[in-house]
């Protein structure tokens, strides 16, 4: 699986959009970009994933650059409950492919 | 999304004893389950992958005789930490995947193991 690079920490004001970047310059053509988050002392929660098109769901939007070497997860209106560690993972999308977690970004939402 | 439940949420045990952690998929059949371990302020580290009815595949450096994994049914996998020692104290998390839900993995809430 391709390696990802994320900033170790970020702050965002409550109510503002939180934009979390991820670099995956060695991503290959059949690898998807996945985002998970982990709230303190809980299991990770799936957020969103995409291949090359931008994706949106009820939780977030995922913007993938045209060359697919980086992406941004957008939480449109951050709340205090969005404080968590956010993990960007790239992997192929078939079979029993395992998820390999990096160090992630610790996002703190400030009141 | 699919629900994965772990039991217990936390456990304290004496050094030298064994502890069993259960991971259940509540509303789907999990063909594959994964077990992770997470030490404080660190990321999740994959320990093993298990498929229903077959032996688990362990990651390099994980002792298969110490961390026994059983995936006897499509809704239940268990992790038994045998002869636990204080250094085994950690947060253990399982995840499960089912074909009907695509390839996203859904995670349990985790089990905090403290060995004293």
Short mmCIF file of C-alpha atoms in Angstrom, two decimals:
data_model
loop_
_atom_site.label_atom_id
_atom_site.label_comp_id
_atom_site.label_asym_id
_atom_site.label_seq_id
_atom_site.Cartn_x
_atom_site.Cartn_y
_atom_site.Cartn_z
CA UNK A 1 0.00 0.00 0.00
CA UNK A 2 1.14 3.56 -0.74
CA UNK A 3 2.39 5.64 2.17
CA UNK A 4 0.49 8.73 3.28
CA UNK A 5 1.69 11.90 4.98
CA UNK A 6 -0.54 13.98 7.22
CA UNK A 7 0.14 16.91 9.53
CA UNK A 8 0.32 15.67 13.13
CA UNK A 9 -2.19 18.17 14.47
CA UNK A 10 -4.62 20.91 13.47
CA UNK A 11 -7.04 23.24 15.20
CA UNK A 12 -10.32 24.50 13.80
CA UNK A 13 -12.91 26.86 15.22
CA UNK A 14 -16.32 25.43 15.93
CA UNK A 15 -18.75 26.07 13.08
CA UNK A 16 -16.00 26.56 10.52
CA UNK A 17 -14.99 24.13 7.81
CA UNK A 18 -12.15 21.81 8.78
CA UNK A 19 -9.84 20.96 5.89
CA UNK A 20 -7.53 18.03 6.53
CA UNK A 21 -4.81 17.43 3.94
CA UNK A 22 -3.18 14.17 2.99
CA UNK A 23 -0.27 13.52 0.65
CA UNK A 24 -0.07 10.19 -1.15
CA UNK A 25 2.38 10.88 -3.96
CA UNK A 26 3.15 7.20 -4.58
CA UNK A 27 -0.46 6.13 -4.97
CA UNK A 28 -1.01 3.64 -7.74
CA UNK A 29 -3.83 3.57 -10.25
CA UNK A 30 -5.95 0.97 -8.49
CA UNK A 31 -5.62 2.39 -4.99
CA UNK A 32 -8.44 4.23 -3.29
CA UNK A 33 -8.19 6.97 -0.68
CA UNK A 34 -9.98 6.15 2.56
CA UNK A 35 -10.60 8.34 5.58
CA UNK A 36 -11.33 7.11 9.09
CA UNK A 37 -11.43 8.92 12.39
CA UNK A 38 -10.92 7.78 15.95
CA UNK A 39 -12.46 9.57 18.85
CA UNK A 40 -10.59 9.09 22.10
CA UNK A 41 -10.81 5.54 23.48
CA UNK A 42 -13.14 4.35 20.73
CA UNK A 43 -12.71 2.24 17.62
CA UNK A 44 -12.14 3.98 14.28
CA UNK A 45 -15.14 5.19 12.33
CA UNK A 46 -15.35 5.08 8.56
CA UNK A 47 -15.91 8.51 6.99
CA UNK A 48 -15.57 8.39 3.23
CA UNK A 49 -13.52 7.00 0.38
CA UNK A 50 -12.87 7.74 -3.29
CA UNK A 51 -10.79 6.82 -6.31
CA UNK A 52 -10.43 9.96 -8.42
CA UNK A 53 -13.71 11.84 -8.37
CA UNK A 54 -14.70 14.09 -5.52
CA UNK A 55 -17.07 12.44 -3.11
CA UNK A 56 -19.59 13.76 -0.60
CA UNK A 57 -21.71 12.09 2.03
CA UNK A 58 -23.57 13.14 5.14
CA UNK A 59 -20.36 13.36 7.14
CA UNK A 60 -17.80 14.96 4.86
CA UNK A 61 -16.50 15.76 1.41
CA UNK A 62 -13.38 14.30 -0.16
CA UNK A 63 -11.46 16.30 -2.72
CA UNK A 64 -8.83 14.39 -4.69
CA UNK A 65 -6.41 16.28 -6.92
CA UNK A 66 -6.35 15.49 -10.60
CA UNK A 67 -2.96 13.78 -10.36
CA UNK A 68 -4.27 11.87 -7.28
CA UNK A 69 -1.13 12.66 -5.33
CA UNK A 70 -2.99 14.42 -2.57
CA UNK A 71 -6.46 14.80 -1.13
CA UNK A 72 -8.38 16.90 1.36
CA UNK A 73 -11.09 15.82 3.74
CA UNK A 74 -13.57 18.59 4.44
CA UNK A 75 -15.86 18.69 7.46
CA UNK A 76 -18.16 21.53 6.41
CA UNK A 77 -19.34 22.76 9.80
CA UNK A 78 -17.10 21.38 12.50
CA UNK A 79 -18.54 20.67 15.94
CA UNK A 80 -16.85 19.79 19.21
CA UNK A 81 -17.76 16.16 18.58
CA UNK A 82 -15.51 16.18 15.52
CA UNK A 83 -12.44 16.36 17.76
CA UNK A 84 -10.58 13.14 16.91
CA UNK A 85 -7.58 11.64 15.15
CA UNK A 86 -8.20 11.46 11.40
CA UNK A 87 -6.49 8.79 9.35
CA UNK A 88 -5.93 8.93 5.60
CA UNK A 89 -5.28 5.48 4.13
CA UNK A 90 -4.69 4.36 0.56
CA UNK A 91 -5.34 0.78 -0.47
CA UNK A 92 -6.66 -1.35 -3.24
CA UNK A 93 -10.36 -1.97 -3.05
CA UNK A 94 -10.84 -5.68 -3.28
CA UNK A 95 -10.79 -8.88 -1.34
CA UNK A 96 -9.40 -8.97 2.16
CA UNK A 97 -7.05 -6.06 1.74
CA UNK A 98 -6.04 -4.89 5.17
CA UNK A 99 -6.05 -1.33 6.43
CA UNK A 100 -2.68 0.03 7.47
CA UNK A 101 -2.95 3.03 9.79
CA UNK A 102 -0.38 5.81 9.87
CA UNK A 103 -0.09 8.39 12.61
CA UNK A 104 -3.00 10.53 11.42
CA UNK A 105 -3.92 14.14 12.20
CA UNK A 106 -5.18 15.08 15.63
CA UNK A 107 -7.96 17.59 14.94
CA UNK A 108 -9.06 19.77 17.82
CA UNK A 109 -12.24 21.80 17.45
CA UNK A 110 -12.05 24.96 19.50
CA UNK A 111 -15.23 26.48 20.97
CA UNK B 1 -23.52 1.21 8.43
CA UNK B 2 -22.86 -2.21 9.87
CA UNK B 3 -22.44 -2.68 13.63
CA UNK B 4 -19.52 -4.46 15.24
CA UNK B 5 -19.60 -5.08 18.96
CA UNK B 6 -16.74 -6.01 21.26
CA UNK B 7 -16.97 -7.51 24.70
CA UNK B 8 -15.83 -6.65 27.25
CA UNK B 9 -15.17 -2.93 26.86
CA UNK B 10 -12.51 -3.11 29.53
CA UNK B 11 -10.92 -5.85 31.60
CA UNK B 12 -8.34 -6.04 34.35
CA UNK B 13 -6.56 -9.33 34.88
CA UNK B 14 -3.70 -10.71 36.89
CA UNK B 15 -0.37 -11.42 35.31
CA UNK B 16 -0.18 -15.00 34.06
CA UNK B 17 -3.88 -15.43 33.42
CA UNK B 18 -5.65 -15.56 30.05
CA UNK B 19 -8.23 -13.15 28.75
CA UNK B 20 -10.74 -13.66 25.96
CA UNK B 21 -12.12 -10.77 23.92
CA UNK B 22 -15.15 -11.26 21.69
CA UNK B 23 -15.92 -9.46 18.46
CA UNK B 24 -19.38 -9.81 16.96
CA UNK B 25 -20.91 -8.51 13.78
CA UNK B 26 -24.48 -7.75 14.79
CA UNK B 27 -26.30 -7.22 11.52
CA UNK B 28 -24.13 -8.79 8.88
CA UNK B 29 -22.01 -11.81 8.21
CA UNK B 30 -18.33 -11.02 8.46
CA UNK B 31 -16.24 -13.13 6.15
CA UNK B 32 -13.08 -11.42 7.35
CA UNK B 33 -12.17 -9.97 10.72
CA UNK B 34 -9.08 -8.04 11.71
CA UNK B 35 -7.52 -7.57 15.14
CA UNK B 36 -5.54 -4.48 16.02
CA UNK B 37 -3.62 -3.33 19.06
CA UNK B 38 -3.09 0.28 20.03
CA UNK B 39 -0.71 1.53 22.70
CA UNK B 40 -1.21 4.98 24.26
CA UNK B 41 -0.59 7.87 21.89
CA UNK B 42 0.22 5.47 19.05
CA UNK B 43 -1.59 4.36 15.94
CA UNK B 44 -3.38 1.08 15.40
CA UNK B 45 -1.13 -1.86 14.61
CA UNK B 46 -2.62 -4.82 12.78
CA UNK B 47 -2.06 -8.07 14.65
CA UNK B 48 -3.84 -10.62 12.50
CA UNK B 49 -6.45 -11.28 9.85
CA UNK B 50 -8.93 -14.07 10.24
CA UNK B 51 -11.33 -15.67 7.81
CA UNK B 52 -14.25 -17.73 8.96
CA UNK B 53 -13.37 -21.38 9.29
CA UNK B 54 -9.66 -21.03 8.63
CA UNK B 55 -6.52 -20.22 10.57
CA UNK B 56 -5.66 -16.61 11.19
CA UNK B 57 -2.81 -14.90 9.37
CA UNK B 58 -0.55 -13.11 11.82
CA UNK B 59 1.53 -10.04 11.12
CA UNK B 60 5.27 -10.25 11.52
CA UNK B 61 6.33 -10.09 15.14
CA UNK B 62 2.97 -11.16 16.57
CA UNK B 63 3.16 -14.41 18.54
CA UNK B 64 0.41 -16.71 17.34
CA UNK B 65 0.68 -18.94 20.40
CA UNK B 66 0.19 -15.98 22.69
CA UNK B 67 -2.62 -14.28 20.82
CA UNK B 68 -5.06 -17.03 19.88
CA UNK B 69 -7.65 -16.08 17.32
CA UNK B 70 -10.74 -18.11 16.57
CA UNK B 71 -13.22 -17.19 13.85
CA UNK B 72 -15.65 -20.04 14.26
CA UNK B 73 -18.69 -18.39 12.72
CA UNK B 74 -19.56 -15.58 10.35
CA UNK B 75 -20.61 -13.36 13.24
CA UNK B 76 -18.04 -14.09 15.93
CA UNK B 77 -14.29 -13.90 16.29
CA UNK B 78 -12.41 -14.19 19.55
CA UNK B 79 -8.95 -13.07 20.61
CA UNK B 80 -7.45 -14.80 23.62
CA UNK B 81 -4.40 -13.26 25.23
CA UNK B 82 -2.71 -16.17 26.95
CA UNK B 83 -0.44 -15.84 29.98
CA UNK B 84 -0.93 -12.10 29.96
CA UNK B 85 1.82 -9.82 31.21
CA UNK B 86 1.80 -6.09 32.00
CA UNK B 87 3.37 -5.32 28.62
CA UNK B 88 0.26 -6.79 26.98
CA UNK B 89 -1.79 -3.98 28.49
CA UNK B 90 -3.24 -2.17 25.51
CA UNK B 91 -6.36 -1.18 23.60
CA UNK B 92 -7.48 -4.08 21.39
CA UNK B 93 -9.78 -3.34 18.47
CA UNK B 94 -11.46 -5.61 16.00
CA UNK B 95 -12.91 -4.80 12.63
CA UNK B 96 -15.08 -6.76 10.28
CA UNK B 97 -15.83 -6.69 6.62
CA UNK B 98 -18.68 -8.18 4.63
CA UNK B 99 -19.10 -8.33 0.90
CA UNK B 100 -22.65 -7.03 1.14
CA UNK B 101 -21.35 -3.77 2.60
CA UNK B 102 -18.64 -3.31 0.04
CA UNK B 103 -15.06 -3.22 1.17
CA UNK B 104 -15.29 -0.76 4.05
CA UNK B 105 -14.20 -2.20 7.36
CA UNK B 106 -16.36 -1.49 10.40
CA UNK B 107 -14.76 -1.33 13.80
CA UNK B 108 -15.75 -2.40 17.26
CA UNK B 109 -15.56 0.02 20.16
CA UNK B 110 -12.37 -1.55 21.45
CA UNK B 111 -11.36 -3.39 24.63
CA UNK B 112 -9.04 -1.83 27.18
CA UNK B 113 -6.91 -4.59 28.72
CA UNK B 114 -4.94 -3.87 31.87
CA UNK B 115 -2.68 -6.59 33.24
CA UNK B 116 -1.61 -6.10 36.84
#
